[in-house]
Short mmCIF file of C-alpha atoms and ligand atoms in Angstrom, two decimals:
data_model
loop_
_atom_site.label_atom_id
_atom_site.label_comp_id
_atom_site.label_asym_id
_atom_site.label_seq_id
_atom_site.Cartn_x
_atom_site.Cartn_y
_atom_site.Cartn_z
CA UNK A 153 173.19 202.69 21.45
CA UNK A 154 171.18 205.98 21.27
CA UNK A 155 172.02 209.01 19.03
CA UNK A 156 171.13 212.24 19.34
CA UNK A 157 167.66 212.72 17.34
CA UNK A 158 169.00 216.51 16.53
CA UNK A 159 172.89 216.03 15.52
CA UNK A 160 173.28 212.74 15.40
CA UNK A 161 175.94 212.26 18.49
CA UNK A 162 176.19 209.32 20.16
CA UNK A 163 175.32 209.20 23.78
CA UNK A 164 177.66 207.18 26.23
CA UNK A 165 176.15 203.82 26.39
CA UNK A 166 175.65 204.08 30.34
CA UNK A 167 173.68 207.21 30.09
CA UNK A 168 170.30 207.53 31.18
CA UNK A 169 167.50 208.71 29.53
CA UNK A 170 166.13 210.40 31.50
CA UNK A 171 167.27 214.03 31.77
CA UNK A 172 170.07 213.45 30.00
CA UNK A 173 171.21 215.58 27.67
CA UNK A 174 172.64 215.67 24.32
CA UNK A 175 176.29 217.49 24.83
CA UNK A 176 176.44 219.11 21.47
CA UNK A 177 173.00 220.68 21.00
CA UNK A 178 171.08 220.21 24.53
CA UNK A 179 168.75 218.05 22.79
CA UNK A 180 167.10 215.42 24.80
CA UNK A 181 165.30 213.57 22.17
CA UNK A 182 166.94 210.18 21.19
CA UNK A 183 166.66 207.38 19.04
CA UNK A 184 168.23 204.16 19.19
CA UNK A 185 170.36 202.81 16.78
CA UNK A 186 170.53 199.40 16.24
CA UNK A 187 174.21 198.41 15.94
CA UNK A 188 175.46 196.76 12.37
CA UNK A 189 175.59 193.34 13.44
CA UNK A 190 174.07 190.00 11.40
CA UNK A 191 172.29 188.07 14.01
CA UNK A 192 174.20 184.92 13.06
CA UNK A 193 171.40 181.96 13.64
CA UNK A 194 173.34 178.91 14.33
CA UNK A 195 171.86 176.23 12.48
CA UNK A 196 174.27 173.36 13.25
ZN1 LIG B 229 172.54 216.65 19.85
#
């Protein structure tokens, strides 16, 4: 998932990245978040 850099929205998860633009504040600088999620190891 990628947020916008400048306001912090989320951009659709099917956008590109390239040209895209942030619909809040036109910004087109992104950074990706990495989602809250434990990588579970299974050990067995
Ligand atoms: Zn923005």
């Amino acid at each position: 998932m990628f947020r916008c850099i400048r306001c912090h929205e989320p951009l659709p998860s099917d956008a590109s990245l390239f040209g895209v633009r942030c619909d809040n504040c036109g910004g087109k600088v992104f950074y990706k978040e990495h989602p809250n999620v434990k990588k579970v190891l299974k050990a067995r």
